Amino acid sequence: MSNDTIGIGVIGYGYWGPNLVRNFATHPSVRLIGVSDLDSEKLATSKRLYPGVITTFCYDELLKNPAVDAVAIATPVHTHYELALSALKAGKHVLVEKPLAQNSDLARRLIDEAARRGLILSVDHTFVYTPAVRKIRELLLKKELGNVYYYDSTRASLGLFQSDVNVIWDLAVHDISIIHHILDEEPVAVSATGSCHVVGSPENMAHITLFFDSACVAHISVNWLSPIKVRQTFIGGSKKMIVYDDLEPTEKIKVYDKGITVDGRSDNAHQFRIGYRAGDMWAPHVSPKEALQVEVEHFIDCVRSGTRPISSGMSGLRVIEVLEAASRSIAEQGKPVLLKRQQYRSPQRATATV
Amino acid sequence: MSNDTIGIGVIGYGYWGPNLVRNFATHPSVRLIGVSDLDSEKLATSKRLYPGVITTFCYDELLKNPAVDAVAIATPVHTHYELALSALKAGKHVLVEKPLAQNSDLARRLIDEAARRGLILSVDHTFVYTPAVRKIRELLLKKELGNVYYYDSTRASLGLFQSDVNVIWDLAVHDISIIHHILDEEPVAVSATGSCHVVGSPENMAHITLFFDSACVAHISVNWLSPIKVRQTFIGGSKKMIVYDDLEPTEKIKVYDKGITVDGRSDNAHQFRIGYRAGDMWAPHVSPKEALQVEVEHFIDCVRSGTRPISSGMSGLRVIEVLEAASRSIAEQGKPVLLKRQQYRSPQRATATV
Amino acid sequence: MSNDTIGIGVIGYGYWGPNLVRNFATHPSVRLIGVSDLDSEKLATSKRLYPGVITTFCYDELLKNPAVDAVAIATPVHTHYELALSALKAGKHVLVEKPLAQNSDLARRLIDEAARRGLILSVDHTFVYTPAVRKIRELLLKKELGNVYYYDSTRASLGLFQSDVNVIWDLAVHDISIIHHILDEEPVAVSATGSCHVVGSPENMAHITLFFDSACVAHISVNWLSPIKVRQTFIGGSKKMIVYDDLEPTEKIKVYDKGITVDGRSDNAHQFRIGYRAGDMWAPHVSPKEALQVEVEHFIDCVRSGTRPISSGMSGLRVIEVLEAASRSIAEQGKPVLLKRQQYRSPQRATATV
Amino acid sequence: MSNDTIGIGVIGYGYWGPNLVRNFATHPSVRLIGVSDLDSEKLATSKRLYPGVITTFCYDELLKNPAVDAVAIATPVHTHYELALSALKAGKHVLVEKPLAQNSDLARRLIDEAARRGLILSVDHTFVYTPAVRKIRELLLKKELGNVYYYDSTRASLGLFQSDVNVIWDLAVHDISIIHHILDEEPVAVSATGSCHVVGSPENMAHITLFFDSACVAHISVNWLSPIKVRQTFIGGSKKMIVYDDLEPTEKIKVYDKGITVDGRSDNAHQFRIGYRAGDMWAPHVSPKEALQVEVEHFIDCVRSGTRPISSGMSGLRVIEVLEAASRSIAEQGKPVLLKRQQYRSPQRATATV
C-alpha cells in the first residue's frame, strides 16, 4: 500500500467532522471516499462541497466499501467504542476523535483489537500536533528550561455544555495529552475538585493537580462558564520559564530568561537566601500551519509505513486513565487517587515522528 | 478620646512599615509618635523623613509611652503574637500586619486579650479596603450577578520567597479575606495541593479549593515562581460575571452580561439544552484612592468610636483557620479537610462600615 | 424582478473573490451563475466547490449570459473601470471592489452610465457594513458622544505591498468611507505626507489629516511595513469617547464616559481652568455577523427594489476625491489641498438602509 | 570642584520639582541647599520632608547663596528664560525643565550666556535618559535594524491641558528629543496639523511629520483628549523593527525580526515582487532604574568635569527649532516648513556619555 492512494471514510459531519474532511480532501495521497452522518442537512452540505463523495446515513456502508482503507470517527463520545470496534473488525485503520472511548476498559479492547489485526489506531489529540506544542517539546528536550518545575494551564470559555461528558473530558483532555507528550515522566497521583452549577448537568468547572515522582507538578483549570476565553499555560523551570497563550495570533510562546538563584549559605534563618534573575524574553517564530493538517499527514504516513502514531491508542488510554482518576478524586472532594503504572502494555511497535 | 488626636507608634520599618507610617503621618487626627526597628539604617531613613518622631531599637519604649494610643505592627509573621500581646497588655489598640498570628490558637488568645481590655484589634487585610473589592462587594450585595457560582483567583509573580511562611500564608491570605468579605457564606471544607521547588524552603506554589454548602466554589492559585505577574480573579454568577484584574491601571473590574440559559424541556438526553447569552460589558469607574489610606482612616474611626473594624481579629482568625486547613490538606496531597464552624466566638461588638 | 431570484456572475477569483462567491452562494434569493478568472487553477478550485457554476477565462461570457442580472468585480484596481463599464453597458447591475476606479473622472463616467441605464452601481466599502461601524454610527446619530471632536485611526501591518496602488488607496480608503458614513459633514481640505521605502514601489506609509468646517478633525495613519497588525480608531467627543479596535475578538467598541469640563471663569491666565471627568467604560455587544453577508444582502435588496445602496457609486466617488487630494498633498510634503464641494451630482435616488 | 560636594538649589516645587529634589537629595555627592516656590503650602511640604533645607518664596535668595553651585528650574515655561538667565549671571550651572525656553531666540541667548561664563546648561529631556531609549539607541548604533525607515510615535492621554503651551510643546517635545538622540541625521523639513477643541485654549491634538534627507521619516501624534493613555513608538528598519511601549511594566522594547524581501526581477509589473520575513521576537531586559536618577547623576558629572551634557542647551535649541517650525506649519494646515540647518553653533565642548 505504501505508495498508493489511501481511501478515507469519515463518520460524523457535525462540529469537527468538516475539518477532518477538508484536511483529508486536500491531502495529495488521499482519496476521500465517503461521509456518513445521521443528519440529512449535514450530508447535503458535504455533498455540495465534495460532489464526488458518497454520502450515507449508514456508516456500515463505508465499512463495507473496499475502497476505504481507513476511517475517521467524529461522533459523540458514547459512540466512539462501538464505531471504532466495528471499523477495526472491518479491517480499517482508525482515527478517533478524543477521548478514545468512554472508559479505560473499552479503550484497552480497542487497542487489543487494533494490535491483533495489525491496524493503526490513533486518537485525535490535536494539540500535540500544533506547531506551538511541538516547539515547546523541542525546547524541553533541549533542556532549555533546566528542570521542569511545573505545568499550570487554564482553559476557560463560555463553552458548549455537553451532556455526555463533563468539562474535564472535554477540555482537560487536551492538557493531559500535552503533558504526556512534552514531559519525560508520567503522573503518579491525581487530586481534583469539580463543581456543577446547572442541575442535572455534568461538572462545568474543575481543577486538577497531577503529582509526579520528581518535584514537578501539573495543574489544570477548566471552566465552561467563564465570561472570557482563556487558553494559557505557564511552564516553569529551573533556568527559564514559558508562557504559552494559544489565543495570541502570532507570539504564542514566550520564553523568559528569569528565575531564582539559591544562595547556599544562610546564616540567618529569617533572611532571604533566594535571589532573582531577570533577563530577556524571547518569542520564537511558530509556524502558522494548521495542527489538523500536520496530524492528518502523520496519520497517513503511519498507515502507509505501519509505524505507531504519536497519538496512538496507548497514549489515548493513558489520558483516559488520568481522566478516570481525576473523576474519582472529584467525587471525593480532592482526595488523592494513585495512578497504577505500567499496568497495561499491548505489543509495542515503533512510534513515528512528525 | 473621640475628638482628640490619636497617638500612633509603628513597630517594624521594613517593606510595609513605611507605607503605614506615611498614611498615619498624613491623617489629620493622628500624631505619629514613634517608629521602632532593629535596623539602624532603616531608623535613620524614617528619622530623615519624619524628623519629629522618636526612633528606637526597642519597641517597648513605644509601648511604655503614654502618648501612644495605638500601635501598628509590621514585622515578620513569627513575631506578631508576642508583639501584639505585649501591646494589648500595655493598653494599646493594635493593627497587625497579615496574618494575625502564626496559628489559630495564638490568634484566639489575642482576640480574648483585646476583648478583655476593650481594645481594638485589627488585621491589615488591605485588599478588603481597595475600592475595587468594595465595588465588587456592592455589586454582589445588590445581587447584580444573581447567585454566585464561583470565585477563581490567580496571584502569581516572581515573588519574594519568604522563609517563615509559605506561599499560601503570603498570597492566598488575600483571597481568603476577600472571599470572607464579599460572600455571605463561609467555606465548609478545603482541598489544597502545594509544591516546593527549592530544597529547604516552604511551598512556593499552591492551589486551594474551598467548598461551601451552596453550589458556590472558590479556587485560589498562588505562585512565587511565575515569569510574569498575574493578579486576576473571575467571579461567575447566574446572571452576570466579573473579571477583576488588579494590574489594570484603570479598568480593574469588568462586568459581563453573559451567561447560560437553561431550557427546562429536554427530550433527548444527548441534545444540548443549554443556551448562551452574550450581552454588553461594563467597567464601572473605581476610585483611585489608596487602600491603605481607607484602612488607616477606618482603624482610627474604630479606635475613636469603639466599633469593630471590618478586618477585625475575628476575621483574621477565620482566615487563619482556612490557611491551617489548607496546610493540612497540602500535607495529604489534596485530601479534603472540614472547617469547624462557629466553633469560636468572642464577645461581639458592632462592626463599623467604611 | 422583485420576488425572483437574482442571477450573479463574479469576475475575479483571487484574494477577495472567493468571499464574494461564498456569500452570494448562500443567499436564499441568489443564483450563482458563473465565475471568471484568468488563472486556470483558481477556476478549478471554484469549480470543485461550486460544481454547478460556469467557470470561464472570459468575463464577456458572463456579461452575455442573460441569466446574469448583476456582476461583482474583484480584480486589480486598474481593471475596475473597463470591467464595470462593460458590465453596465451589458445591462448588468454592478458591485465593484474598492476603490471604484483609478481616478475620479473614470468614477464619474461609471456613475453616469449606471444612472443613464437605471442600474445599481455599488462599491465594496465593506467596513460600512460591519456591525461595529454600524453601532458607532448609531451612537453618533443619537449624539451619545456630544459634538465629535476627532476621528483618529491607525491601520498598520506587515502588509501586502501592491504594485498598482499605494498604501492610501489600499488602507486609508477604509477610513475615508467610514468617516463619510458616520459623520454628518464632509471634509473640506486635506494635508497628507507619505513615504516610500522600497525603490520603485508606491508609498508604503502615509499620514492624512482631513479638515472640516467645524472643529472636527480626522487623522488616518496607514503603514504596510509594521511589525505588528494594528486596526485601532479613537473617536473623541465633547461628552464621551470611543476606542474601536477591530482586532478585538468580542469587545471591539469601548465607550468611555470621560472627558473634560471647562470652567467659564478664569482669573489667572496661567491657571488650569479645565477639569477632567472619569466615569464608567461600556462595551456594547456587537453582532458577530460577517460584514460581507450584510453587504451582499443589501446589494441584492437594492437590485430588487431599485433603491440606492449605502456604498453607492457616489459615495465611492467622494472617497476617491479625498484619495486624489491626499495624493496631491503627499507630492507636496503636506501642503493642504482644498476639496471642491458638491461639484458633481448625478441624478439622485433614495438611499436604502441596511 | 571635582571631588567636592555640589550644592543644589531647586526653583519650583509643583508637579516635577519634588522629583528633582528627591533625586538630588539622595545623590551621594550633592548637598541640597534650598528650595523656592511661590506657594507656601508646597514649601511647607518640602520643609517637612527635608527639614535641613532652606525654603524661600524668593528664588534670588538661592542665587545669592554661595553654597549653591547649580540650580534646577521646574517652573512654568514662560518663566524659564528669565530664571535661567539670572542663574547663569549669578554663576550657577543650570538644569532647566523642558522646553529650554519659549522660543529659539531666547534659547540661543541662554546658550551664549552659559558658554561665555563656562557654565553647564542642561535641559531636562528626561526620555533620553530612560533605560529603554538608551537601549534603542544602542541597537540603532549597532545597525541591528539595518537602515532606519521610520519612527512613528503616539503620546495620548486625558492629559493636563496647559495654558501657556500647546500639546506639541508639552508632549511632542519628548519625541523630538528622542529622535535627535537616536538617529544620526537631523530633520530637514516639517509638516504638521493641529486642532483645538476648547475655545481659547492652545492646540490639544496634533500630528507632525519630520522629513529627512534620507528615506527616513518621523511621525508624532500627540493628544491631550484621549480616553486612554498611549505611549507607543514604532521604529521600522530594513532588517528589523521595534515596538517601544513605555506603559509596559517590564517588556518595554520588543524587537521583531520581520520585514520585507525585495525580489530584483519583476517580469510582470502588476505582480508582487515583494516577499515577507517573519522571524522571532525578542524583548531585551531593560533596567528599571529611574530616568531622572540617571539624568541627575549625569548632570552632576558634567558640572564636575566641565563636559557637555547629552541634553545640552544646544540639543534643547534644536528641539525648539523643530517645535517652532511645526507651529508655523500647523498655522498653515500642514504646509511644509524647511528647517534651517547648522545655522547656529555656539563654541563646542566635548559631550559626555552616560
PDB file of C-alpha atoms in Angstrom, chain C residues 78 149-152 158-164 189-191 193-201 205 207 209 211 215-217 219 221 223-228 230 232 234 236-237 241-243 256 258-260 262 269-274 276-277 332-336 338, chain D residues 78 149-152 158-164 189-191 193-201 205 207 209 211 215-217 219 221 223-228 230 232 234 236-237 241-243 256 258-260 262 269-274 276-277 332-336 338:
ATOM      1  CA  HIS C  78      -6.537  49.282 -12.869  1.00  0.00           C
ATOM      2  CA  TYR C 149     -14.010  66.379  18.138  1.00  0.00           C
ATOM      3  CA  TYR C 150     -11.891  63.942  16.197  1.00  0.00           C
ATOM      4  CA  TYR C 151     -11.555  60.611  14.394  1.00  0.00           C
ATOM      5  CA  ASP C 152      -8.031  59.214  14.631  1.00  0.00           C
ATOM      6  CA  LEU C 158       3.328  43.794   7.527  1.00  0.00           C
ATOM      7  CA  GLY C 159       1.021  44.099   4.585  1.00  0.00           C
ATOM      8  CA  LEU C 160       0.768  43.053   1.019  1.00  0.00           C
ATOM      9  CA  PHE C 161       2.718  45.613  -0.932  1.00  0.00           C
ATOM     10  CA  GLN C 162       0.710  46.302  -4.050  1.00  0.00           C
ATOM     11  CA  SER C 163       2.153  47.473  -7.292  1.00  0.00           C
ATOM     12  CA  ASP C 164      -0.749  49.351  -8.853  1.00  0.00           C
ATOM     13  CA  ALA C 189      -9.298  70.136   2.914  1.00  0.00           C
ATOM     14  CA  VAL C 190      -6.578  67.516   3.178  1.00  0.00           C
ATOM     15  CA  SER C 191      -2.954  67.546   4.265  1.00  0.00           C
ATOM     16  CA  THR C 193       2.545  63.053   3.956  1.00  0.00           C
ATOM     17  CA  GLY C 194       3.791  59.737   2.707  1.00  0.00           C
ATOM     18  CA  SER C 195       6.965  57.854   2.146  1.00  0.00           C
ATOM     19  CA  CYS C 196       8.329  55.021   0.138  1.00  0.00           C
ATOM     20  CA  HIS C 197      10.998  52.683   1.449  1.00  0.00           C
ATOM     21  CA  VAL C 198      11.259  50.303  -1.476  1.00  0.00           C
ATOM     22  CA  VAL C 199      12.731  51.795  -4.632  1.00  0.00           C
ATOM     23  CA  GLY C 200      10.227  51.705  -7.470  1.00  0.00           C
ATOM     24  CA  SER C 201       7.244  50.897  -5.265  1.00  0.00           C
ATOM     25  CA  MET C 205       3.380  54.579   4.730  1.00  0.00           C
ATOM     26  CA  HIS C 207      -0.453  60.099   7.358  1.00  0.00           C
ATOM     27  CA  THR C 209      -5.296  64.903   8.109  1.00  0.00           C
ATOM     28  CA  PHE C 211     -10.128  69.257   7.920  1.00  0.00           C
ATOM     29  CA  ALA C 215     -13.692  71.943  14.883  1.00  0.00           C
ATOM     30  CA  CYS C 216     -13.783  68.253  13.979  1.00  0.00           C
ATOM     31  CA  VAL C 217     -10.611  66.801  12.502  1.00  0.00           C
ATOM     32  CA  HIS C 219      -6.416  61.698  11.017  1.00  0.00           C
ATOM     33  CA  SER C 221      -2.210  56.621   9.706  1.00  0.00           C
ATOM     34  CA  ASN C 223       1.516  51.529   7.080  1.00  0.00           C
ATOM     35  CA  TRP C 224       2.342  48.392   5.094  1.00  0.00           C
ATOM     36  CA  LEU C 225       5.622  47.958   6.945  1.00  0.00           C
ATOM     37  CA  SER C 226       4.655  47.492  10.575  1.00  0.00           C
ATOM     38  CA  PRO C 227       5.954  44.594  12.693  1.00  0.00           C
ATOM     39  CA  ILE C 228       2.522  44.072  14.258  1.00  0.00           C
ATOM     40  CA  VAL C 230      -2.928  47.464  14.276  1.00  0.00           C
ATOM     41  CA  GLN C 232      -7.438  50.996  16.028  1.00  0.00           C
ATOM     42  CA  PHE C 234     -10.177  56.720  18.514  1.00  0.00           C
ATOM     43  CA  GLY C 236     -13.405  61.823  20.704  1.00  0.00           C
ATOM     44  CA  GLY C 237     -16.458  63.836  21.573  1.00  0.00           C
ATOM     45  CA  MET C 241     -15.116  58.930  23.610  1.00  0.00           C
ATOM     46  CA  ILE C 242     -14.823  55.668  21.697  1.00  0.00           C
ATOM     47  CA  VAL C 243     -11.940  53.284  21.167  1.00  0.00           C
ATOM     48  CA  TYR C 256     -15.644  55.902  27.735  1.00  0.00           C
ATOM     49  CA  LYS C 258     -14.669  60.527  30.145  1.00  0.00           C
ATOM     50  CA  GLY C 259     -13.811  63.990  29.082  1.00  0.00           C
ATOM     51  CA  ILE C 260     -13.001  67.487  30.121  1.00  0.00           C
ATOM     52  CA  VAL C 262     -14.419  73.702  31.085  1.00  0.00           C
ATOM     53  CA  ALA C 269      -4.361  83.067  32.706  1.00  0.00           C
ATOM     54  CA  HIS C 270      -1.738  80.567  33.811  1.00  0.00           C
ATOM     55  CA  GLN C 271      -4.034  78.508  35.993  1.00  0.00           C
ATOM     56  CA  PHE C 272      -5.765  75.457  34.592  1.00  0.00           C
ATOM     57  CA  ARG C 273      -9.414  76.117  34.039  1.00  0.00           C
ATOM     58  CA  ILE C 274     -10.044  72.688  32.577  1.00  0.00           C
ATOM     59  CA  TYR C 276     -11.434  66.047  33.965  1.00  0.00           C
ATOM     60  CA  ARG C 277     -14.297  63.602  34.243  1.00  0.00           C
ATOM     61  CA  GLU C 332       3.988  68.447  -1.934  1.00  0.00           C
ATOM     62  CA  GLN C 333       5.054  67.235   1.531  1.00  0.00           C
ATOM     63  CA  GLY C 334       1.819  68.032   3.315  1.00  0.00           C
ATOM     64  CA  LYS C 335       0.743  71.224   1.565  1.00  0.00           C
ATOM     65  CA  PRO C 336      -3.019  71.439   2.144  1.00  0.00           C
ATOM     66  CA  LEU C 338      -8.892  72.002  -0.818  1.00  0.00           C
TER      67      LEU C 338
ATOM     68  CA  HIS D  78       7.176  81.268  30.234  1.00  0.00           C
ATOM     69  CA  TYR D 149      12.878  53.599   7.611  1.00  0.00           C
ATOM     70  CA  TYR D 150      10.658  55.378  10.098  1.00  0.00           C
ATOM     71  CA  TYR D 151       9.954  56.488  13.665  1.00  0.00           C
ATOM     72  CA  ASP D 152       6.224  56.667  14.386  1.00  0.00           C
ATOM     73  CA  LEU D 158      -6.709  62.560  29.069  1.00  0.00           C
ATOM     74  CA  GLY D 159      -3.965  64.971  29.851  1.00  0.00           C
ATOM     75  CA  LEU D 160      -3.332  68.135  31.730  1.00  0.00           C
ATOM     76  CA  PHE D 161      -4.420  70.922  29.440  1.00  0.00           C
ATOM     77  CA  GLN D 162      -1.853  73.648  29.839  1.00  0.00           C
ATOM     78  CA  SER D 163      -2.496  77.267  29.254  1.00  0.00           C
ATOM     79  CA  ASP D 164       0.932  78.574  28.306  1.00  0.00           C
ATOM     80  CA  ALA D 189      11.504  69.892   6.926  1.00  0.00           C
ATOM     81  CA  VAL D 190       8.305  69.658   8.951  1.00  0.00           C
ATOM     82  CA  SER D 191       4.632  69.322   8.075  1.00  0.00           C
ATOM     83  CA  THR D 193      -1.530  69.788  11.587  1.00  0.00           C
ATOM     84  CA  GLY D 194      -3.215  70.561  14.868  1.00  0.00           C
ATOM     85  CA  SER D 195      -6.569  71.333  16.300  1.00  0.00           C
ATOM     86  CA  CYS D 196      -8.126  72.929  19.290  1.00  0.00           C
ATOM     87  CA  HIS D 197     -11.383  71.732  20.788  1.00  0.00           C
ATOM     88  CA  VAL D 198     -11.648  74.086  23.733  1.00  0.00           C
ATOM     89  CA  VAL D 199     -12.267  77.711  22.817  1.00  0.00           C
ATOM     90  CA  GLY D 200      -9.423  79.918  23.991  1.00  0.00           C
ATOM     91  CA  SER D 201      -7.048  77.053  24.691  1.00  0.00           C
ATOM     92  CA  MET D 205      -4.157  67.473  19.384  1.00  0.00           C
ATOM     93  CA  HIS D 207       0.238  65.326  14.090  1.00  0.00           C
ATOM     94  CA  THR D 209       5.760  64.637  10.070  1.00  0.00           C
ATOM     95  CA  PHE D 211      11.327  64.764   6.718  1.00  0.00           C
ATOM     96  CA  ALA D 215      14.221  57.952   3.020  1.00  0.00           C
ATOM     97  CA  CYS D 216      13.691  58.018   6.796  1.00  0.00           C
ATOM     98  CA  VAL D 217      10.582  59.765   8.030  1.00  0.00           C
ATOM     99  CA  HIS D 219       5.731  60.984  12.603  1.00  0.00           C
ATOM    100  CA  SER D 221       0.853  62.005  17.132  1.00  0.00           C
ATOM    101  CA  ASN D 223      -3.340  64.219  22.041  1.00  0.00           C
ATOM    102  CA  TRP D 224      -4.462  65.652  25.400  1.00  0.00           C
ATOM    103  CA  LEU D 225      -8.018  64.421  24.853  1.00  0.00           C
ATOM    104  CA  SER D 226      -7.749  60.653  24.583  1.00  0.00           C
ATOM    105  CA  PRO D 227      -9.902  58.293  26.647  1.00  0.00           C
ATOM    106  CA  ILE D 228      -6.957  56.013  27.311  1.00  0.00           C
ATOM    107  CA  VAL D 230      -0.998  55.607  24.913  1.00  0.00           C
ATOM    108  CA  GLN D 232       3.795  53.771  21.831  1.00  0.00           C
ATOM    109  CA  PHE D 234       7.198  52.010  16.185  1.00  0.00           C
ATOM    110  CA  GLY D 236      10.980  50.326  11.283  1.00  0.00           C
ATOM    111  CA  GLY D 237      14.203  49.312   9.624  1.00  0.00           C
ATOM    112  CA  MET D 241      11.591  46.603  13.630  1.00  0.00           C
ATOM    113  CA  ILE D 242      10.964  47.819  17.171  1.00  0.00           C
ATOM    114  CA  VAL D 243       7.781  48.410  19.134  1.00  0.00           C
ATOM    115  CA  TYR D 256      10.853  41.923  15.641  1.00  0.00           C
ATOM    116  CA  LYS D 258      10.447  40.753  10.488  1.00  0.00           C
ATOM    117  CA  GLY D 259      10.463  42.651   7.275  1.00  0.00           C
ATOM    118  CA  ILE D 260      10.214  42.525   3.550  1.00  0.00           C
ATOM    119  CA  VAL D 262      12.665  42.568  -2.439  1.00  0.00           C
ATOM    120  CA  ALA D 269       4.555  44.986 -13.426  1.00  0.00           C
ATOM    121  CA  HIS D 270       1.339  44.026 -11.674  1.00  0.00           C
ATOM    122  CA  GLN D 271       2.744  41.020  -9.834  1.00  0.00           C
ATOM    123  CA  PHE D 272       4.057  41.393  -6.290  1.00  0.00           C
ATOM    124  CA  ARG D 273       7.808  41.249  -6.251  1.00  0.00           C
ATOM    125  CA  ILE D 274       7.992  41.836  -2.504  1.00  0.00           C
ATOM    126  CA  TYR D 276       7.815  38.887   3.783  1.00  0.00           C
ATOM    127  CA  ARG D 277      10.028  37.546   6.512  1.00  0.00           C
ATOM    128  CA  GLU D 332      -0.946  76.838   7.614  1.00  0.00           C
ATOM    129  CA  GLN D 333      -2.730  73.480   7.765  1.00  0.00           C
ATOM    130  CA  GLY D 334       0.238  71.289   7.076  1.00  0.00           C
ATOM    131  CA  LYS D 335       2.220  73.402   4.618  1.00  0.00           C
ATOM    132  CA  PRO D 336       5.798  72.149   4.873  1.00  0.00           C
ATOM    133  CA  LEU D 338      12.062  73.945   5.974  1.00  0.00           C
TER     134      LEU D 338
END
